[in-house]
CSV table of C-alpha atoms and ligand atoms in Angstrom, one decimal:
chain,number,residue,atom,x,y,z
A,1,MET,CA,0.0,0.0,0.0
A,2,ASN,CA,1.4,3.4,-0.9
A,3,ASN,CA,1.4,6.4,1.5
A,4,TYR,CA,-1.4,8.3,-0.2
A,5,LEU,CA,-4.0,9.5,2.2
A,6,THR,CA,-7.5,8.3,1.9
A,7,LYS,CA,-10.1,10.8,3.0
A,8,SER,CA,-10.4,9.2,6.4
A,9,CYS,CA,-6.7,9.1,6.9
A,10,LEU,CA,-6.5,12.8,6.0
A,11,LEU,CA,-9.2,13.6,8.5
A,12,ALA,CA,-7.4,11.6,11.3
A,13,PHE,CA,-4.1,13.2,10.5
A,14,LEU,CA,-5.5,16.7,10.5
A,15,VAL,CA,-7.2,16.1,13.8
A,16,ALA,CA,-3.8,15.1,15.2
A,17,ALA,CA,-2.1,18.0,13.5
A,18,ALA,CA,-4.6,20.5,14.9
A,19,SER,CA,-4.2,19.2,18.4
A,20,ASN,CA,-0.4,19.3,18.1
A,21,ASN,CA,-0.2,22.6,16.3
A,22,CYS,CA,-0.7,25.2,19.1
A,23,ASN,CA,3.0,25.7,19.8
A,24,ILE,CA,3.8,25.6,16.1
A,25,ALA,CA,1.1,28.1,15.4
A,26,SER,CA,2.4,30.5,18.1
A,27,ALA,CA,5.8,30.3,16.5
A,28,PHE,CA,4.2,32.0,13.5
A,29,ALA,CA,2.4,34.7,15.4
A,30,ASN,CA,4.8,37.3,14.0
A,31,THR,CA,5.4,36.4,10.4
A,32,LYS,CA,4.8,39.8,8.8
A,33,GLY,CA,7.1,40.1,5.9
A,34,ALA,CA,7.9,36.4,5.8
A,35,PRO,CA,7.7,34.6,2.4
A,36,THR,CA,4.2,33.2,2.9
A,37,SER,CA,4.9,30.2,0.7
A,38,PHE,CA,7.5,29.0,3.2
A,39,VAL,CA,5.4,29.6,6.3
A,40,LYS,CA,2.4,28.1,7.8
A,41,ALA,CA,0.1,30.9,7.1
A,42,ARG,CA,-2.3,30.9,10.0
A,43,SER,CA,-2.9,28.9,13.1
A,44,ALA,CA,-6.4,28.0,12.1
A,45,THR,CA,-5.3,26.2,9.0
A,46,ALA,CA,-5.5,22.7,10.2
A,47,THR,CA,-8.9,23.3,11.8
A,48,THR,CA,-10.1,24.9,8.6
A,49,ALA,CA,-8.9,21.9,6.6
A,50,ILE,CA,-10.7,19.5,9.0
A,51,ALA,CA,-13.9,21.4,8.5
A,52,ALA,CA,-13.4,21.3,4.8
A,53,ALA,CA,-12.7,17.5,4.9
A,54,ALA,CA,-15.8,17.0,7.0
A,55,ASP,CA,-17.7,18.8,4.2
A,56,GLY,CA,-16.4,16.2,1.7
A,57,PHE,CA,-13.6,18.3,0.2
A,58,ASP,CA,-10.4,16.2,-0.2
A,59,GLU,CA,-7.5,18.5,-1.1
A,60,THR,CA,-5.4,15.5,-1.9
A,61,ARG,CA,-7.8,14.5,-4.7
A,62,GLY,CA,-7.8,10.9,-3.4
A,63,GLY,CA,-4.0,10.9,-2.9
A,64,THR,CA,-2.7,12.4,-6.2
A,65,HIS,CA,-2.1,15.8,-4.6
A,66,THR,CA,0.0,17.1,-1.7
A,67,ILE,CA,-1.4,19.4,1.0
A,68,ALA,CA,-1.2,23.1,1.2
A,69,ASP,CA,-0.3,23.6,4.9
A,70,GLN,CA,3.5,23.3,5.0
A,71,VAL,CA,3.8,22.7,8.7
A,72,ALA,CA,1.0,20.1,8.6
A,73,ARG,CA,2.6,18.5,5.5
A,74,PHE,CA,6.0,18.1,7.2
A,75,ALA,CA,4.3,16.9,10.4
A,76,ARG,CA,2.4,14.3,8.4
A,77,ALA,CA,5.6,13.1,6.8
A,78,LYS,CA,7.1,12.6,10.3
A,79,GLU,CA,3.9,11.0,11.6
A,80,GLU,CA,3.9,8.5,8.7
A,81,ASN,CA,7.7,8.1,8.8
A,82,ASN,CA,7.5,8.8,5.1
A,83,GLU,CA,11.0,7.9,3.9
A,84,ARG,CA,10.4,9.4,0.4
A,85,TYR,CA,9.8,12.8,2.1
A,86,LEU,CA,12.3,12.6,5.0
A,87,ASP,CA,15.2,10.9,3.3
A,88,ILE,CA,15.4,11.3,-0.4
A,89,LYS,CA,18.4,9.0,-0.5
A,90,SER,CA,16.1,6.1,0.3
A,91,VAL,CA,14.6,6.3,-3.2
A,92,TYR,CA,17.0,8.4,-5.2
A,93,ASP,CA,19.3,6.8,-7.7
A,94,GLY,CA,20.9,9.4,-10.0
A,95,GLY,CA,22.3,6.7,-12.3
A,96,ASP,CA,19.8,7.5,-15.1
A,97,LEU,CA,21.5,10.8,-15.6
A,98,SER,CA,25.0,9.4,-15.9
A,99,GLY,CA,26.5,10.4,-19.2
A,100,LYS,CA,23.7,12.8,-20.0
A,101,ARG,CA,24.3,16.4,-21.1
A,102,VAL,CA,22.5,18.7,-18.7
A,103,VAL,CA,22.1,22.5,-18.8
A,104,VAL,CA,21.6,24.2,-15.4
A,105,THR,CA,20.7,27.9,-15.2
A,106,GLY,CA,21.9,29.8,-12.1
A,107,GLY,CA,24.2,26.8,-11.4
A,108,ASN,CA,26.7,29.1,-9.7
A,109,ARG,CA,25.2,29.1,-6.2
A,110,GLY,CA,22.4,27.9,-4.0
A,111,LEU,CA,20.2,25.1,-5.1
A,112,GLY,CA,21.6,25.4,-8.7
A,113,LEU,CA,25.2,24.8,-7.5
A,114,ALA,CA,24.0,21.8,-5.4
A,115,ILE,CA,22.3,20.4,-8.5
A,116,THR,CA,25.4,20.9,-10.5
A,117,LYS,CA,27.6,19.2,-7.9
A,118,GLU,CA,25.2,16.2,-7.7
A,119,LEU,CA,25.1,15.9,-11.5
A,120,VAL,CA,28.9,15.9,-11.6
A,121,ALA,CA,29.0,13.3,-8.9
A,122,ILE,CA,26.7,10.9,-10.8
A,123,GLY,CA,28.7,11.3,-14.1
A,124,ALA,CA,26.6,13.8,-16.1
A,125,SER,CA,28.2,16.5,-18.2
A,126,VAL,CA,26.9,19.8,-16.8
A,127,LEU,CA,26.7,23.1,-18.7
A,128,VAL,CA,26.1,26.0,-16.4
A,129,ILE,CA,24.4,29.2,-17.7
A,130,CYS,CA,24.9,32.0,-15.2
A,131,ARG,CA,25.5,35.6,-14.7
A,132,SER,CA,28.9,35.2,-12.9
A,133,SER,CA,31.2,32.3,-12.7
A,134,SER,CA,33.7,31.3,-10.0
A,135,PRO,CA,36.9,29.3,-9.8
A,136,GLU,CA,35.0,26.7,-7.7
A,137,LEU,CA,32.4,26.3,-10.4
A,138,GLU,CA,35.0,26.1,-13.2
A,139,ALA,CA,37.0,23.5,-11.3
A,140,LEU,CA,33.8,21.5,-10.9
A,141,VAL,CA,32.4,21.4,-14.4
A,142,GLY,CA,35.3,22.6,-16.5
A,143,GLN,CA,36.0,26.2,-17.7
A,144,TYR,CA,34.4,25.6,-21.1
A,145,ASN,CA,31.2,24.3,-19.6
A,146,VAL,CA,30.4,27.6,-17.9
A,147,TYR,CA,28.5,30.1,-20.0
A,148,SER,CA,28.7,33.2,-17.9
A,149,GLY,CA,27.5,36.8,-18.4
A,150,VAL,CA,24.0,35.5,-19.3
A,151,ASP,CA,21.1,37.1,-17.5
A,152,VAL,CA,17.9,35.2,-18.2
A,153,THR,CA,16.1,38.5,-18.8
A,154,ASP,CA,18.4,39.2,-21.7
A,155,THR,CA,16.9,37.5,-24.8
A,156,GLU,CA,20.0,38.1,-27.0
A,157,ALA,CA,22.4,36.7,-24.4
A,158,VAL,CA,20.2,33.7,-23.8
A,159,ASN,CA,19.9,33.0,-27.6
A,160,LYS,CA,23.7,33.4,-28.0
A,161,ALA,CA,24.3,31.0,-25.1
A,162,ALA,CA,21.9,28.4,-26.6
A,163,LYS,CA,23.7,28.6,-30.0
A,164,ARG,CA,27.1,28.2,-28.3
A,165,VAL,CA,25.8,25.2,-26.4
A,166,LYS,CA,24.6,23.7,-29.7
A,167,SER,CA,28.0,24.3,-31.5
A,168,ASP,CA,30.1,23.3,-28.5
A,169,GLY,CA,29.0,19.6,-28.3
A,170,GLY,CA,26.3,17.0,-28.4
A,171,ALA,CA,22.6,17.3,-27.9
A,172,ILE,CA,21.2,18.4,-24.6
A,173,ASP,CA,19.2,15.8,-22.7
A,174,VAL,CA,18.0,17.9,-19.8
A,175,VAL,CA,17.6,21.6,-19.2
A,176,ILE,CA,17.1,22.6,-15.6
A,177,ASN,CA,15.7,26.2,-15.3
A,178,ASN,CA,16.8,27.0,-11.8
A,179,ALA,CA,17.6,30.7,-11.9
A,180,GLY,CA,15.1,32.7,-9.8
A,181,TYR,CA,14.6,35.8,-7.7
A,182,PHE,CA,12.5,36.7,-4.7
A,183,TYR,CA,12.2,40.4,-3.7
A,184,VAL,CA,12.9,40.7,0.0
A,185,PRO,CA,10.1,43.0,1.4
A,186,CYS,CA,6.6,41.7,1.5
A,187,ASP,CA,4.6,44.2,-0.5
A,188,THR,CA,0.9,44.8,0.2
A,189,ILE,CA,-1.9,47.2,-0.7
A,190,ASN,CA,-2.7,48.1,3.0
A,191,ASP,CA,0.7,49.6,3.8
A,192,ASP,CA,1.0,51.1,0.3
A,193,SER,CA,4.2,49.1,-0.3
A,194,LEU,CA,3.3,47.6,-3.7
A,195,ASN,CA,6.5,47.7,-5.8
A,196,PHE,CA,5.4,47.3,-9.5
A,197,GLU,CA,9.0,47.5,-10.8
A,198,GLU,CA,10.0,44.6,-8.6
A,199,GLN,CA,6.9,42.7,-9.5
A,200,LEU,CA,7.8,43.0,-13.2
A,201,LYS,CA,11.4,42.1,-12.5
A,202,GLN,CA,10.3,38.9,-10.8
A,203,ILE,CA,7.9,38.0,-13.6
A,204,ASN,CA,10.7,38.7,-16.1
A,205,ILE,CA,13.2,36.4,-14.3
A,206,CYS,CA,10.9,33.7,-12.9
A,207,ALA,CA,8.3,33.4,-15.7
A,208,LEU,CA,9.8,34.7,-18.9
A,209,GLY,CA,13.3,33.4,-17.9
A,210,PRO,CA,12.5,29.7,-18.3
A,211,LEU,CA,10.4,30.5,-21.4
A,212,ARG,CA,13.3,32.3,-23.0
A,213,VAL,CA,15.8,29.6,-22.1
A,214,ASN,CA,13.6,26.7,-23.3
A,215,ALA,CA,12.6,28.5,-26.5
A,216,ALA,CA,16.3,29.3,-27.3
A,217,MET,CA,17.2,25.6,-26.7
A,218,VAL,CA,14.4,24.4,-29.0
A,219,ASN,CA,15.0,27.0,-31.7
A,220,SER,CA,18.8,26.5,-31.8
A,221,LYS,CA,18.1,22.8,-32.2
A,222,ALA,CA,20.3,22.0,-29.2
A,223,LEU,CA,18.0,19.4,-27.7
A,224,ALA,CA,18.1,15.6,-27.9
A,225,ASP,CA,14.9,14.0,-29.4
A,226,ASP,CA,13.5,13.1,-26.0
A,227,ALA,CA,14.8,16.1,-24.0
A,228,LYS,CA,13.3,17.1,-20.7
A,229,LEU,CA,12.8,20.8,-19.9
A,230,VAL,CA,12.6,21.1,-16.2
A,231,ILE,CA,11.3,24.3,-14.7
A,232,ILE,CA,12.0,24.9,-11.0
A,233,THR,CA,9.0,27.0,-10.0
A,234,SER,CA,7.4,27.3,-6.6
A,235,GLN,CA,4.3,26.3,-4.7
A,236,ALA,CA,3.9,30.1,-4.5
A,237,GLY,CA,2.4,29.8,-8.0
A,238,SER,CA,-0.6,27.8,-6.8
A,239,ALA,CA,-3.7,30.1,-6.8
A,240,GLU,CA,-5.7,27.5,-4.8
A,241,TRP,CA,-3.1,27.4,-2.0
A,242,ARG,CA,-3.2,31.2,-1.5
A,243,THR,CA,-6.3,30.8,0.7
A,244,THR,CA,-4.2,28.6,3.1
A,245,GLN,CA,-0.7,30.0,2.8
A,246,ASN,CA,-1.7,33.7,2.5
A,247,LYS,CA,-5.0,33.4,4.4
A,248,ASP,CA,-6.4,36.9,5.3
A,249,GLU,CA,-3.1,38.5,4.4
A,250,GLY,CA,-2.3,38.2,0.7
A,251,GLY,CA,1.1,40.0,0.0
A,252,ASP,CA,4.3,39.2,-1.9
A,253,TYR,CA,2.4,40.0,-5.1
A,254,GLY,CA,5.4,39.8,-7.5
A,255,HIS,CA,6.6,36.5,-6.1
A,256,HIS,CA,3.3,34.7,-6.4
A,257,MET,CA,2.3,36.3,-9.8
A,258,SER,CA,5.7,35.4,-11.2
A,259,ARG,CA,5.3,31.7,-10.3
A,260,ALA,CA,1.7,31.6,-11.5
A,261,ALA,CA,2.8,33.0,-14.8
A,262,CYS,CA,5.8,30.6,-14.9
A,263,ASN,CA,3.4,27.7,-14.3
A,264,ILE,CA,0.9,28.7,-17.1
A,265,ALA,CA,3.8,29.2,-19.4
A,266,GLY,CA,5.0,25.7,-18.5
A,267,VAL,CA,1.7,24.2,-19.3
A,268,LEU,CA,1.6,26.0,-22.7
A,269,GLN,CA,5.1,24.8,-23.4
A,270,ALA,CA,4.1,21.3,-22.6
A,271,GLU,CA,1.2,21.4,-25.0
A,272,GLU,CA,3.3,23.0,-27.8
A,273,LEU,CA,6.3,20.8,-27.4
A,274,ARG,CA,4.7,17.4,-26.8
A,275,LYS,CA,4.6,16.7,-30.6
A,276,LYS,CA,8.3,17.4,-30.7
A,277,GLY,CA,8.8,14.7,-28.0
A,278,TYR,CA,10.0,17.1,-25.3
A,279,THR,CA,8.8,16.7,-21.8
A,280,VAL,CA,8.1,19.9,-19.7
A,281,ILE,CA,7.9,19.5,-16.0
A,282,LEU,CA,7.2,22.1,-13.3
A,283,LEU,CA,8.9,21.3,-10.0
A,284,HIS,CA,8.5,22.9,-6.6
A,285,PRO,CA,11.9,22.1,-5.1
A,286,GLY,CA,10.8,22.0,-1.5
A,287,PHE,CA,12.1,24.3,1.2
A,288,ASN,CA,15.9,24.7,1.0
A,289,ARG,CA,18.4,26.3,3.3
A,290,THR,CA,19.8,28.8,0.8
A,291,THR,CA,20.6,32.5,0.6
A,292,MET,CA,17.1,33.1,-0.7
A,293,THR,CA,15.5,31.7,2.5
A,294,LYS,CA,18.3,32.6,5.0
A,295,LYS,CA,16.2,35.3,6.7
A,296,TYR,CA,13.7,32.7,7.6
A,297,GLU,CA,16.1,30.3,9.2
A,298,HIS,CA,14.0,30.5,12.4
A,299,ILE,CA,11.3,28.4,10.6
A,300,TRP,CA,13.7,26.1,8.7
A,301,ASP,CA,13.3,23.3,11.2
A,302,ILE,CA,9.6,23.5,11.7
A,303,GLU,CA,8.9,23.6,8.0
A,304,GLY,CA,11.3,20.8,7.1
A,305,ALA,CA,13.8,22.9,5.2
A,306,VAL,CA,16.7,20.8,3.9
A,307,ASP,CA,20.3,21.3,2.9
A,308,PRO,CA,20.5,22.1,-0.8
A,309,SER,CA,22.3,18.9,-1.4
A,310,GLU,CA,19.1,17.1,-0.3
A,311,GLY,CA,17.0,19.5,-2.4
A,312,ALA,CA,19.2,18.8,-5.4
A,313,LYS,CA,18.6,15.0,-5.1
A,314,ARG,CA,14.8,15.7,-4.8
A,315,VAL,CA,14.8,17.7,-7.9
A,316,LEU,CA,16.9,15.2,-9.8
A,317,HIS,CA,14.7,12.3,-8.6
A,318,GLU,CA,11.6,14.0,-10.1
A,319,THR,CA,13.6,14.9,-13.2
A,320,ILE,CA,14.4,11.2,-13.8
A,321,LEU,CA,10.7,10.3,-13.2
A,322,ALA,CA,9.5,12.9,-15.7
A,323,ASN,CA,8.3,11.6,-19.0
A,324,ILE,CA,6.1,12.6,-21.9
A,325,GLU,CA,3.0,11.2,-20.1
A,326,LYS,CA,3.6,13.6,-17.2
A,327,THR,CA,4.4,16.6,-19.3
A,328,GLY,CA,2.8,19.8,-18.0
A,329,LYS,CA,2.5,18.5,-14.4
A,330,PHE,CA,3.3,20.6,-11.3
A,331,ILE,CA,5.0,18.4,-8.8
A,332,ASN,CA,6.2,18.9,-5.2
A,333,CYS,CA,9.7,17.4,-5.0
A,334,GLU,CA,9.2,16.8,-1.2
A,335,ASP,CA,6.7,14.0,-1.7
A,336,GLY,CA,6.4,13.6,-5.4
A,337,LEU,CA,2.7,14.6,-5.4
A,338,GLU,CA,1.0,17.1,-7.5
A,339,ILE,CA,0.3,20.7,-6.5
A,340,PRO,CA,-3.1,22.2,-7.6
A,341,TRP,CA,-3.1,25.2,-9.9
B,1,NAP,N1,15.2,27.9,-1.7
B,1,NAP,C1,13.9,27.5,-1.6
B,1,NAP,O1,13.4,27.0,-0.6
B,1,NAP,C2,13.0,27.6,-2.9
B,1,NAP,C3,11.7,27.3,-2.7
B,1,NAP,C4,10.9,27.4,-3.9
B,1,NAP,C5,11.5,27.7,-5.1
B,1,NAP,N2,12.8,28.0,-5.2
B,1,NAP,C6,13.4,28.3,-6.5
B,1,NAP,O2,14.5,27.5,-6.7
B,1,NAP,C7,15.5,28.3,-7.5
B,1,NAP,C8,16.8,28.3,-6.7
B,1,NAP,O3,16.6,29.0,-5.5
B,1,NAP,P1,17.8,29.3,-4.5
B,1,NAP,O4,17.2,29.1,-3.1
B,1,NAP,O5,19.0,28.5,-4.8
B,1,NAP,O6,18.0,30.9,-4.7
B,1,NAP,P2,19.3,31.7,-4.6
B,1,NAP,O7,20.2,31.1,-3.6
B,1,NAP,O8,18.9,33.1,-4.4
B,1,NAP,O9,20.0,31.6,-6.0
B,1,NAP,C9,19.4,32.2,-7.1
B,1,NAP,C10,20.1,31.8,-8.4
B,1,NAP,O10,19.4,32.4,-9.5
B,1,NAP,C11,20.3,33.2,-10.2
B,1,NAP,N3,19.7,34.4,-10.8
B,1,NAP,C12,18.9,35.3,-10.2
B,1,NAP,N4,18.5,36.2,-11.1
B,1,NAP,C13,19.0,35.9,-12.3
B,1,NAP,C14,19.0,36.4,-13.6
B,1,NAP,N5,18.3,37.6,-13.8
B,1,NAP,N6,19.6,35.8,-14.6
B,1,NAP,C15,20.4,34.7,-14.3
B,1,NAP,N7,20.4,34.1,-13.1
B,1,NAP,C16,19.8,34.7,-12.1
B,1,NAP,C17,21.3,33.7,-9.2
B,1,NAP,O11,22.5,34.1,-9.9
B,1,NAP,P3,23.4,35.3,-9.3
B,1,NAP,O12,24.5,34.6,-8.4
B,1,NAP,O13,24.0,35.9,-10.5
B,1,NAP,O14,22.6,36.2,-8.5
B,1,NAP,C18,21.5,32.4,-8.4
B,1,NAP,O15,22.4,31.5,-9.1
B,1,NAP,C19,14.9,29.6,-7.7
B,1,NAP,O16,14.2,29.6,-9.0
B,1,NAP,C20,13.8,29.7,-6.6
B,1,NAP,O17,12.8,30.6,-6.9
B,1,NAP,C21,13.6,27.9,-4.1
């Protein structure tokens, strides 16, 4: 039997989560300005979910989908001793990617660097597209496999990089769109802090960035016949989950809009590119202990944040599982389940 929740299991779990969550909830009493996708939004979440479940709503859709409340999700994994969630090494075998040619954007630091390190460790050829290189990166993948000076908002630079990738070697098996940006302040209407420039910047990097890179790879004919186009997105792009993760607060407009736009662009790419044989997959990488989330380290433990080396294995595990039948899906790398739009 797999670890998917039946409705009754979900109800039982949420009752347990609600009774255990008081301390956890109080730890979130002052989360103003926190990236709400990373935090348990409000203390009433588990209770709300119980009421919803009692009304017949099953947010797991019978077990195909993961749950919105991140604290409850992590607590459930511990309660179930879910090895897939708690120890990716128990299921991960990177061997399928050995010998493959893989492009990673933003592979110079954070999760992207961890993915690059893991790919090198399993014997893949890694080509890193980034804004700035480093001696460490060049020692890792080889100087000629670093395409630096490429901002994913610069169409010309991205197109040039794709053409160089094509002329420098064999076909690309996997493209991992990892480069991303999260504006630090939480902008809201109520305190008149909306920052439209930052919102557009996030949309440009996080939504148009992967579209530019994937389009450049397709149009430069750099891809292998059955190439996989991986887009690292975020649960922040789920509109359904805003009523849990941003309940009664909203905020972080650019962050959420950029990932929702990223997701719909991913689905459109999946539809357009299926006939070419390319798989497009949208991956939420889980909560990783990187520079992007450093200011929230006080919730790393409670939310199940992992070292990027673990996050990298999670991403690569789902990359290996991706195939044309799953093209256009939005997957949570923590548990391998779908996230609702
Ligand atoms: N960490 C998490 O828990 C988490 C959760 C959900 C989703 N994600 C997503 O996972 C990805 C990696 O996140 P991370 O935590 O590793 O973030 P990070 O530590 O902030 O690293 C971001 C990476 O993206 C690159 N980048 C930013 N803007 C760029 C641009 N305009 N052009 C090219 N590269 C650019 C950065 O390059 P520079 O060094 O040049 O700045 C860096 O390599 C991001 O897409 C993020 O949104 C992360």
